[in-house]
């Protein structure tokens, strides 16, 4: 059974608020780069970058981060379940930049830890901030988000499904009972 | 129904038929281009001491309803229409416009060529006018001699605090002559509201420990209010989420170093397209403004422009760069008018939510 907890309007609003909070927190957009964690984080990152461009009339670089090979909870040497390793698409330097890391759901924190490892392999940013659309709790690592669209306290038996119109045909966040 | 006259400062007289109260009144004459919502417009305190001309040709057709009040006691000086009708089958109707105006001692005048009048007002800008029984020299002398107050906020805003209890966020509303639409939207979102008089100091507000503060709409010029109001805003915006509407928006802009000046042609209507800059969406909202933030005066290091009017490019929204404080010139509460921007109240709730 699926229950919509964030509709399209609320998702737009959350991204709008996060955008303003990014400006507030960083005193502008100087030195900012945005990295979206694939798959849906990339679309959310692009939407935040579009909003920043509308407001500030300046382009903030957006990169795509693939963290699969940095995950500690996926068996890398099993040939059967070999995860598809694609390459991160970041065609700008990140050293001394302020990185905004964007993902759809913050859960155990393992994706974010992996993302930070991936970033560190690419350079040494001045700071990393984390923006997530949904924080569902159940952290296994000492990680927290700087910008949260919506806190959704959830049970581990539930699944949080984020849909973005770019690939899913609609904007929504649903809770699904497993 | 007796013949009466609408006379203007420029010497012109429009004969018409009186309705509502038989009083002789004088005020600034403004025109409203909204096609609906005459009750909300007449009861909105931004029209304190003003005569409202409706471009909508037939007014009164849905009577007066319980949920259409934007203030308890309207202080509009007159209602000028092409046609007034008492025919109404609206189930929500509780009384006719005519009877309502009589109760509140507000005169109305119908049979006026409002198209001609509005074209004239577009040339003259806001001028004084009177609804009178006889358009003689004496009436014009009286009109010219009448000095209108610039203390409109003090006339219509609440003199003492009052609560609107509920279980949700603690919100303080600073009343500059608020429209009920603001309280209605907060009520829908279960806010525990305290309305404070406009002279409230920052300390008065902080003592109530609110989750957020709203600066309300109101009549008149923001330049006629004392410096202490701006100082209150400067302190409060650093301490808690702030949402300012209408006159509140103009004060928010002044408090952050922008200039506000009178509009040559006031905006009163629900048909202004407005661009929401962050998402590049077009929205419609009720506007009721006679003053505007001067775009060249906006300090870009402090404020971000968030909404602009697409007809004249005027600034319709601002946001502070350093604090969760934002404002809109238009009325997002949809009473009357489109609900396109009513989710600004949801945005305000969510901003308060992130600070728990």
Coordinates of C-alpha atoms in Angstrom, one line a residue:
Chain A
X1 CA 0.0 0.0 0.0
X2 CA 1.4 3.3 -1.0
X3 CA 0.7 6.6 0.6
X4 CA 1.8 10.0 -0.9
X5 CA 3.4 12.1 1.8
X6 CA 4.9 14.8 -0.4
X7 CA 3.0 15.9 -3.5
X8 CA 4.3 17.8 -6.5
X9 CA 3.6 21.3 -5.0
X10 CA 5.2 20.4 -1.7
X11 CA 8.3 19.0 -3.5
X12 CA 8.7 22.2 -5.5
X13 CA 8.3 24.2 -2.3
X14 CA 10.9 22.1 -0.5
X15 CA 13.4 22.6 -3.3
X16 CA 12.7 26.3 -3.3
X17 CA 13.2 26.5 0.4
X18 CA 16.4 24.5 0.2
X19 CA 17.7 26.9 -2.5
X20 CA 17.1 29.9 -0.3
X21 CA 18.7 28.2 2.6
X22 CA 21.8 27.4 0.5
X23 CA 22.1 31.2 -0.3
X24 CA 21.5 32.1 3.4
X25 CA 24.0 29.6 4.7
X26 CA 26.8 30.3 2.1
X27 CA 26.2 34.1 1.9
X28 CA 25.7 33.8 -1.8
X29 CA 26.8 31.4 -4.4
X30 CA 30.5 32.2 -4.8
X31 CA 32.6 29.1 -5.1
X32 CA 29.6 26.8 -5.0
X33 CA 29.4 23.6 -6.9
X34 CA 26.5 21.1 -6.8
X35 CA 27.0 17.3 -7.0
X36 CA 24.0 15.1 -7.4
X37 CA 24.2 11.5 -6.4
X38 CA 22.8 9.3 -9.1
X39 CA 20.0 8.7 -10.0
X40 CA 17.4 11.0 -8.6
X41 CA 19.9 13.2 -6.7
X42 CA 21.1 14.4 -10.1
X43 CA 17.7 15.7 -11.2
X44 CA 17.2 17.4 -7.8
X45 CA 20.7 18.9 -8.1
X46 CA 19.8 20.3 -11.5
X47 CA 16.6 21.8 -10.2
X48 CA 18.4 23.5 -7.4
X49 CA 21.0 24.9 -9.8
X50 CA 18.2 26.2 -12.1
X51 CA 16.6 28.0 -9.2
X52 CA 20.0 29.5 -8.2
X53 CA 20.4 30.7 -11.8
X54 CA 17.0 32.3 -11.8
X55 CA 17.7 34.2 -8.6
X56 CA 21.3 35.1 -9.0
X57 CA 21.7 35.2 -12.8
X58 CA 24.8 33.1 -12.5
X59 CA 25.5 29.4 -13.3
X60 CA 26.5 27.0 -10.6
X61 CA 28.3 24.0 -12.0
X62 CA 26.4 20.7 -11.5
X63 CA 28.2 17.3 -11.5
X64 CA 27.0 13.7 -11.4
X65 CA 28.4 11.5 -8.7
X66 CA 28.4 7.7 -9.0
X67 CA 29.2 6.1 -5.7
X68 CA 28.5 2.5 -6.4
X69 CA 32.2 1.4 -6.2
X70 CA 32.6 3.2 -2.9
X71 CA 29.7 1.4 -1.2
X72 CA 30.7 -0.8 1.7
X73 CA 27.4 -2.7 1.7
X74 CA 27.5 -4.1 -1.9
X75 CA 29.6 -7.1 -2.7
X76 CA 32.0 -5.9 -5.4
X77 CA 33.6 -9.2 -6.2
X78 CA 30.5 -11.3 -6.8
X79 CA 30.2 -11.8 -10.6
X80 CA 26.5 -12.5 -10.5
X81 CA 25.5 -9.3 -8.8
X82 CA 28.2 -7.1 -10.3
X83 CA 26.9 -3.6 -9.8
X84 CA 27.0 -1.5 -12.9
X85 CA 29.9 0.8 -12.4
X86 CA 29.5 4.0 -14.3
X87 CA 31.8 7.0 -14.1
X88 CA 31.1 10.2 -12.3
X89 CA 30.6 13.2 -14.6
X90 CA 32.3 16.1 -13.0
X91 CA 34.1 18.3 -15.5
X92 CA 35.2 21.0 -13.2
X93 CA 37.8 21.2 -10.3
X94 CA 36.3 20.8 -6.9
X95 CA 39.4 21.7 -4.8
X96 CA 38.7 24.7 -2.6
X97 CA 35.1 24.7 -3.7
X98 CA 32.0 24.6 -1.5
X99 CA 30.3 21.4 -2.5
X100 CA 26.6 20.9 -2.0
X101 CA 25.9 17.2 -2.1
X102 CA 22.4 16.4 -3.2
X103 CA 20.5 13.1 -2.7
X104 CA 16.8 12.1 -2.6
X105 CA 16.7 10.1 0.6
X106 CA 19.0 10.1 3.6
X107 CA 18.7 6.8 5.4
X108 CA 21.7 4.8 6.8
X109 CA 24.2 7.5 5.7
X110 CA 26.3 4.9 3.9
X111 CA 25.6 6.5 0.5
X112 CA 26.7 9.8 1.8
X113 CA 29.9 8.4 3.3
X114 CA 30.7 6.7 0.0
X115 CA 29.9 10.0 -1.8
X116 CA 32.4 11.8 0.4
X117 CA 35.1 9.3 -0.3
X118 CA 34.4 9.7 -4.0
X119 CA 34.7 13.5 -3.7
X120 CA 37.9 13.2 -1.7
X121 CA 39.4 11.1 -4.5
X122 CA 38.7 14.0 -6.9
X123 CA 40.1 16.9 -4.9
X124 CA 40.0 18.7 -1.6
X125 CA 36.9 20.9 -1.3
X126 CA 36.7 23.8 1.2
X127 CA 33.5 22.3 2.6
X128 CA 30.8 19.8 1.9
X129 CA 27.2 20.4 2.7
X130 CA 24.4 17.9 2.3
X131 CA 21.0 18.6 0.9
X132 CA 18.4 15.8 0.9
X133 CA 14.7 15.8 -0.1
X134 CA 13.8 13.3 2.5
X135 CA 15.4 12.4 5.8
X136 CA 13.8 9.1 7.0
X137 CA 16.0 8.5 10.0
X138 CA 17.8 5.1 10.9
X139 CA 21.3 6.4 10.6
X140 CA 24.1 3.9 10.9
X141 CA 26.9 6.5 10.6
X142 CA 27.4 9.9 12.3
X143 CA 26.1 11.9 9.3
X144 CA 23.4 14.6 9.2
X145 CA 22.0 16.8 6.5
X146 CA 22.4 20.6 6.4
X147 CA 19.3 21.1 4.2
X148 CA 16.3 18.8 4.6
X149 CA 13.2 19.0 2.4
X150 CA 11.0 16.9 4.7
X151 CA 11.7 14.8 7.7
X152 CA 9.7 11.6 7.4
X153 CA 10.1 9.4 10.5
X154 CA 9.7 5.9 9.1
X155 CA 9.8 2.3 10.0
X156 CA 12.5 0.1 8.6
X157 CA 9.8 -2.1 7.1
X158 CA 8.6 0.7 5.0
X159 CA 10.1 1.9 1.7
X160 CA 10.4 5.5 0.8
X161 CA 9.9 6.0 -2.9
X162 CA 10.9 9.3 -4.5
X163 CA 9.6 10.0 -8.0
X164 CA 10.9 12.9 -10.1
X165 CA 9.0 14.0 -13.3
X166 CA 12.2 13.8 -15.4
X167 CA 12.3 10.0 -15.3
X168 CA 9.2 8.8 -13.3
X169 CA 6.6 11.1 -15.0
X170 CA 5.6 12.7 -11.7
X171 CA 6.9 14.5 -8.6
X172 CA 6.1 12.7 -5.4
X173 CA 7.3 11.0 -2.3
X174 CA 5.5 7.9 -1.2
X175 CA 5.7 5.5 1.7
X176 CA 5.2 1.9 0.7
X177 CA 4.5 -1.0 3.1
X178 CA 6.6 -4.0 2.3
Chain B
X1 CA -33.7 56.0 -4.3
X2 CA -32.6 59.6 -4.6
X3 CA -30.4 61.3 -7.1
X4 CA -26.9 61.9 -5.7
X5 CA -23.6 63.1 -7.1
X6 CA -20.0 61.9 -7.1
X7 CA -17.8 65.0 -7.2
X8 CA -14.1 65.0 -7.8
X9 CA -11.3 67.4 -6.8
X10 CA -10.8 68.3 -10.4
X11 CA -14.2 70.0 -10.6
X12 CA -16.2 67.2 -12.3
X13 CA -19.5 65.9 -11.1
X14 CA -21.1 62.5 -12.0
X15 CA -24.8 62.2 -11.3
X16 CA -26.1 58.9 -10.1
X17 CA -28.6 57.1 -7.8
X18 CA -27.8 56.7 -4.1
X19 CA -27.9 53.4 -2.3
X20 CA -26.7 52.2 1.0
X21 CA -26.4 55.0 3.6
X22 CA -27.4 58.5 2.9
X23 CA -24.3 60.0 4.4
X24 CA -22.1 62.6 2.7
X25 CA -18.5 61.4 2.7
X26 CA -15.1 62.4 1.4
X27 CA -12.1 60.3 0.7
X28 CA -9.5 59.4 -1.9
X29 CA -11.0 57.8 -4.9
X30 CA -9.5 54.5 -6.1
X31 CA -10.7 52.0 -8.7
X32 CA -10.6 48.2 -8.4
X33 CA -10.5 46.0 -11.5
X34 CA -11.3 42.7 -9.8
X35 CA -14.3 40.9 -11.3
X36 CA -15.3 39.3 -8.0
X37 CA -15.1 39.7 -4.3
X38 CA -16.7 43.1 -3.7
X39 CA -17.5 42.2 -0.1
X40 CA -13.9 41.3 0.7
X41 CA -12.8 44.5 -1.1
X42 CA -15.2 46.8 0.7
X43 CA -14.3 45.3 4.1
X44 CA -10.6 45.4 3.5
X45 CA -9.0 48.0 5.7
X46 CA -6.6 49.0 3.1
X47 CA -9.5 51.1 1.7
X48 CA -9.9 53.0 4.9
X49 CA -11.0 56.6 4.1
X50 CA -11.3 55.7 0.4
X51 CA -14.1 55.6 -2.1
X52 CA -13.9 52.4 -4.3
X53 CA -14.9 52.5 -7.9
X54 CA -15.6 49.0 -9.3
X55 CA -14.8 48.4 -12.9
X56 CA -17.0 45.3 -12.7
X57 CA -20.3 46.6 -14.1
X58 CA -22.7 44.8 -11.8
X59 CA -22.1 44.7 -8.1
X60 CA -24.2 43.2 -5.3
X61 CA -25.4 40.1 -7.1
X62 CA -24.3 37.6 -4.4
X63 CA -25.3 39.8 -1.4
X64 CA -23.2 39.7 1.7
X65 CA -22.0 36.4 3.2
X66 CA -20.7 35.4 6.6
X67 CA -17.3 34.2 5.3
X68 CA -16.6 37.2 3.1
X69 CA -15.6 39.7 5.8
X70 CA -12.1 41.0 5.8
X71 CA -12.7 43.2 8.8
X72 CA -15.4 43.5 11.5
X73 CA -16.2 47.1 10.8
X74 CA -15.4 48.4 7.3
X75 CA -14.2 52.0 7.1
X76 CA -14.5 52.5 3.4
X77 CA -15.9 55.9 2.6
X78 CA -18.1 54.9 -0.4
X79 CA -18.9 52.4 -3.1
X80 CA -19.2 53.6 -6.7
X81 CA -20.7 51.3 -9.3
X82 CA -22.3 51.1 -12.7
X83 CA -25.2 48.9 -11.6
X84 CA -26.1 47.6 -8.2
X85 CA -28.4 44.7 -7.9
X86 CA -30.2 43.2 -5.0
X87 CA -31.2 40.0 -6.9
X88 CA -29.5 37.1 -5.3
X89 CA -30.1 33.4 -4.9
X90 CA -26.7 32.7 -3.3
X91 CA -27.2 30.2 -0.5
X92 CA -24.6 31.9 1.6
X93 CA -26.2 35.3 1.4
X94 CA -27.1 36.8 4.7
X95 CA -28.1 40.3 3.6
X96 CA -28.0 42.6 0.6
X97 CA -25.2 45.0 -0.2
X98 CA -27.6 47.9 0.2
X99 CA -28.6 46.9 3.7
X100 CA -25.0 46.1 4.6
X101 CA -23.8 49.6 3.6
X102 CA -26.7 51.2 5.5
X103 CA -25.7 49.3 8.6
X104 CA -22.2 50.6 8.4
X105 CA -23.2 54.1 7.4
X106 CA -21.3 53.8 4.0
X107 CA -22.9 55.5 1.0
X108 CA -23.0 54.0 -2.4
X109 CA -23.8 55.5 -5.7
X110 CA -24.9 53.6 -8.9
X111 CA -25.6 54.6 -12.4
X112 CA -22.1 56.1 -12.8
X113 CA -20.3 55.8 -16.1
X114 CA -17.5 53.9 -14.4
X115 CA -15.5 53.4 -17.7
X116 CA -15.3 57.2 -18.2
X117 CA -14.5 57.7 -14.5
X118 CA -11.7 55.1 -14.5
X119 CA -10.2 56.6 -17.7
X120 CA -10.1 59.9 -16.0
X121 CA -8.6 58.5 -12.8
X122 CA -5.9 56.8 -14.9
X123 CA -4.9 60.3 -16.0
X124 CA -5.3 62.1 -12.7
X125 CA -3.9 59.4 -10.3
X126 CA -5.4 59.2 -6.9
X127 CA -7.5 62.3 -6.1
X128 CA -10.1 63.3 -3.5
X129 CA -13.8 62.7 -4.2
X130 CA -17.1 63.0 -2.3
X131 CA -20.6 61.5 -2.5
X132 CA -23.0 64.4 -2.0
X133 CA -26.7 65.3 -2.4
X134 CA -26.1 68.5 -4.3
X135 CA -23.1 69.3 -6.5
X136 CA -23.0 73.0 -5.8
X137 CA -20.0 75.3 -5.1
X138 CA -20.5 74.7 -1.4
X139 CA -20.0 70.9 -1.9
X140 CA -16.8 71.5 -3.9
X141 CA -15.5 74.0 -1.3
X142 CA -16.1 71.4 1.4
X143 CA -14.3 68.8 -0.8
X144 CA -11.2 71.0 -1.3
X145 CA -11.1 72.0 2.3
X146 CA -11.2 68.4 3.6
X147 CA -7.8 67.3 4.9
X148 CA -7.5 63.5 5.0
X149 CA -5.6 61.9 7.8
X150 CA -2.3 60.1 7.3
X151 CA -2.7 58.1 10.5
X152 CA -4.7 55.4 8.8
X153 CA -3.0 52.5 10.5
X154 CA -3.7 53.9 14.0
X155 CA -7.3 54.3 12.9
X156 CA -8.0 50.7 11.9
X157 CA -5.4 48.5 13.6
X158 CA -6.3 46.8 16.9
X159 CA -5.3 48.9 19.9
X160 CA -4.7 45.9 22.1
X161 CA -3.5 42.3 21.7
X162 CA -5.9 39.4 21.2
X163 CA -5.5 35.6 20.8
X164 CA -6.8 33.2 18.3
X165 CA -5.9 29.9 20.1
X166 CA -5.1 26.7 18.4
X167 CA -2.6 23.8 18.8
X168 CA 0.0 24.4 16.1
X169 CA 2.9 26.8 15.6
X170 CA 3.0 30.0 17.7
X171 CA 2.6 32.8 15.3
X172 CA 2.5 36.5 16.2
X173 CA 0.7 38.7 13.7
X174 CA 1.5 42.4 13.8
X175 CA -1.7 44.3 12.9
X176 CA -1.3 47.3 10.6
X177 CA -5.0 47.0 9.6
X178 CA -5.0 43.3 8.7
X179 CA -7.4 41.5 6.4
X180 CA -9.0 38.5 7.9
X181 CA -7.6 36.3 5.1
X182 CA -4.3 36.2 6.9
X183 CA -5.9 34.9 10.1
X184 CA -8.0 32.5 8.1
X185 CA -5.0 31.0 6.4
X186 CA -3.2 30.6 9.7
X187 CA -6.3 29.1 11.2
X188 CA -6.5 26.5 8.5
X189 CA -2.9 25.5 9.4
X190 CA -3.8 25.2 13.1
X191 CA -1.6 28.1 14.2
X192 CA -1.8 29.4 17.7
X193 CA -2.0 33.1 16.8
X194 CA -1.5 36.2 18.9
X195 CA -2.3 39.5 17.2
X196 CA -0.3 42.4 18.5
X197 CA -1.0 46.1 17.9
X198 CA 1.3 47.8 15.3
X199 CA 3.3 49.7 18.0
X200 CA 4.5 46.3 19.4
X201 CA 8.2 46.4 20.2
X202 CA 10.7 43.6 19.3
X203 CA 10.8 42.8 23.1
X204 CA 7.0 42.5 23.2
X205 CA 7.2 39.9 20.4
X206 CA 10.2 38.1 21.8
X207 CA 8.4 37.8 25.2
X208 CA 5.8 35.7 23.5
X209 CA 8.5 33.3 22.1
X210 CA 6.8 32.8 18.8
X211 CA 7.9 30.3 16.1
X212 CA 7.3 33.1 13.5
X213 CA 6.0 36.6 12.9
X214 CA 3.7 38.0 10.2
X215 CA 3.6 41.7 9.3
X216 CA 0.1 42.3 8.1
X217 CA -1.4 44.3 5.3
X218 CA -2.8 47.8 6.0
X219 CA -3.8 51.2 4.7
X220 CA -1.8 54.3 3.9
X221 CA 1.8 55.1 3.4
X222 CA 4.6 53.1 5.1
X223 CA 6.5 56.5 5.2
X224 CA 4.0 57.8 7.7
X225 CA 4.8 55.2 10.3
X226 CA 7.5 55.9 12.9
X227 CA 11.1 54.7 12.7
X228 CA 10.4 52.4 15.8
X229 CA 8.4 50.0 13.5
X230 CA 11.5 49.6 11.2
X231 CA 13.7 49.0 14.2
X232 CA 11.3 46.3 15.4
X233 CA 11.6 44.6 12.0
X234 CA 15.4 44.8 12.0
X235 CA 15.6 43.0 15.3
X236 CA 12.9 40.4 14.7
X237 CA 14.1 39.3 11.3
X238 CA 17.4 38.2 12.9
X239 CA 15.6 36.2 15.6
X240 CA 12.8 34.2 13.9
X241 CA 11.1 33.5 10.6
X242 CA 9.3 36.6 9.2
X243 CA 6.6 36.8 6.5
X244 CA 5.5 40.3 5.5
X245 CA 2.5 41.1 3.3
X246 CA 1.3 44.3 1.6
X247 CA 2.1 47.3 3.9
X248 CA 4.2 44.8 5.9
X249 CA 6.3 44.2 2.7
X250 CA 6.8 47.9 2.2
X251 CA 8.0 48.2 5.8
X252 CA 10.2 45.2 5.4
X253 CA 11.8 46.8 2.4
X254 CA 12.3 50.1 4.2
X255 CA 13.8 48.3 7.2
X256 CA 16.4 46.8 4.9
X257 CA 17.5 50.0 3.4
X258 CA 15.3 50.1 0.3
X259 CA 13.2 53.1 -0.8
X260 CA 9.4 53.1 -1.2
X261 CA 7.6 55.6 -3.3
X262 CA 4.0 56.2 -4.4
X263 CA 2.8 54.5 -7.6
X264 CA 1.6 56.8 -10.3
X265 CA -1.2 54.4 -11.0
X266 CA -2.2 52.3 -8.0
X267 CA -2.8 48.6 -8.5
X268 CA -6.1 47.4 -7.3
X269 CA -7.2 44.2 -8.9
X270 CA -6.8 40.5 -9.3
X271 CA -5.7 40.5 -12.9
X272 CA -2.0 41.2 -12.6
X273 CA 0.3 38.5 -13.9
X274 CA 3.2 38.1 -11.5
X275 CA 6.5 36.2 -12.3
X276 CA 7.8 33.9 -9.5
X277 CA 11.4 34.3 -10.3
X278 CA 12.9 31.2 -8.7
X279 CA 10.8 28.8 -10.8
X280 CA 9.9 31.2 -13.6
X281 CA 6.2 30.5 -13.1
X282 CA 3.4 33.0 -13.8
X283 CA 0.9 33.4 -11.0
X284 CA -2.1 35.7 -10.5
X285 CA -2.9 37.3 -7.2
X286 CA -4.9 40.1 -5.8
X287 CA -3.0 43.3 -5.6
X288 CA -3.9 46.4 -3.6
X289 CA -1.0 48.8 -3.5
X290 CA -0.4 52.5 -3.8
X291 CA 3.3 52.3 -3.0
X292 CA 6.1 50.4 -4.5
X293 CA 9.6 49.4 -3.7
X294 CA 12.0 51.3 -5.9
X295 CA 14.1 48.6 -7.7
X296 CA 17.2 50.7 -7.9
X297 CA 17.2 51.2 -4.2
X298 CA 17.2 47.4 -3.4
X299 CA 20.5 46.5 -1.8
X300 CA 21.4 43.2 -3.7
X301 CA 23.8 42.2 -0.9
X302 CA 20.9 42.2 1.5
X303 CA 17.8 41.4 -0.4
X304 CA 16.8 39.1 -3.3
X305 CA 13.9 40.1 -5.5
X306 CA 11.6 37.1 -5.7
X307 CA 8.4 38.3 -7.6
X308 CA 7.9 40.9 -10.2
X309 CA 4.7 42.3 -11.8
X310 CA 4.7 41.6 -15.5
X311 CA 2.6 44.6 -16.4
X312 CA 4.8 47.3 -15.0
X313 CA 7.8 45.4 -13.8
X314 CA 7.2 46.5 -10.2
X315 CA 8.8 44.5 -7.4
X316 CA 6.2 42.1 -5.8
X317 CA 8.4 40.1 -3.5
X318 CA 11.6 40.2 -1.5
X319 CA 13.6 37.9 0.6
X320 CA 16.5 38.5 3.0
X321 CA 19.8 36.9 2.0
X322 CA 20.9 36.2 5.6
X323 CA 17.7 35.4 7.4
X324 CA 14.5 33.4 6.9
X325 CA 12.6 36.6 6.2
X326 CA 10.5 37.2 3.1
X327 CA 7.7 39.4 1.9
X328 CA 5.1 39.9 -0.9
X329 CA 3.4 43.0 -2.0
X330 CA 0.3 41.2 -3.3
X331 CA -2.3 39.4 -1.2
X332 CA -1.6 35.6 -1.2
X333 CA -4.6 34.7 1.0
X334 CA -7.0 34.6 -2.0
X335 CA -9.8 36.6 -0.3
X336 CA -10.8 37.6 -2.8
X337 CA -8.8 36.5 -5.8
X338 CA -6.8 33.6 -7.1
X339 CA -5.3 31.0 -4.8
X340 CA -2.1 30.7 -6.9
X341 CA 0.1 31.9 -4.1
X342 CA -1.7 30.6 -1.1
X343 CA 1.1 28.1 -0.5
X344 CA 3.3 30.9 0.7
X345 CA 1.6 30.2 4.0
X346 CA 2.7 26.6 3.7
X347 CA 6.2 27.8 2.9
X348 CA 6.1 29.9 6.1
X349 CA 4.9 26.8 8.1
X350 CA 7.8 24.7 6.6
X351 CA 10.4 27.4 7.4
X352 CA 9.1 27.4 11.0
X353 CA 9.3 23.6 11.0
X354 CA 13.0 23.6 10.0
X355 CA 13.9 25.6 13.1
X356 CA 12.4 23.3 15.7

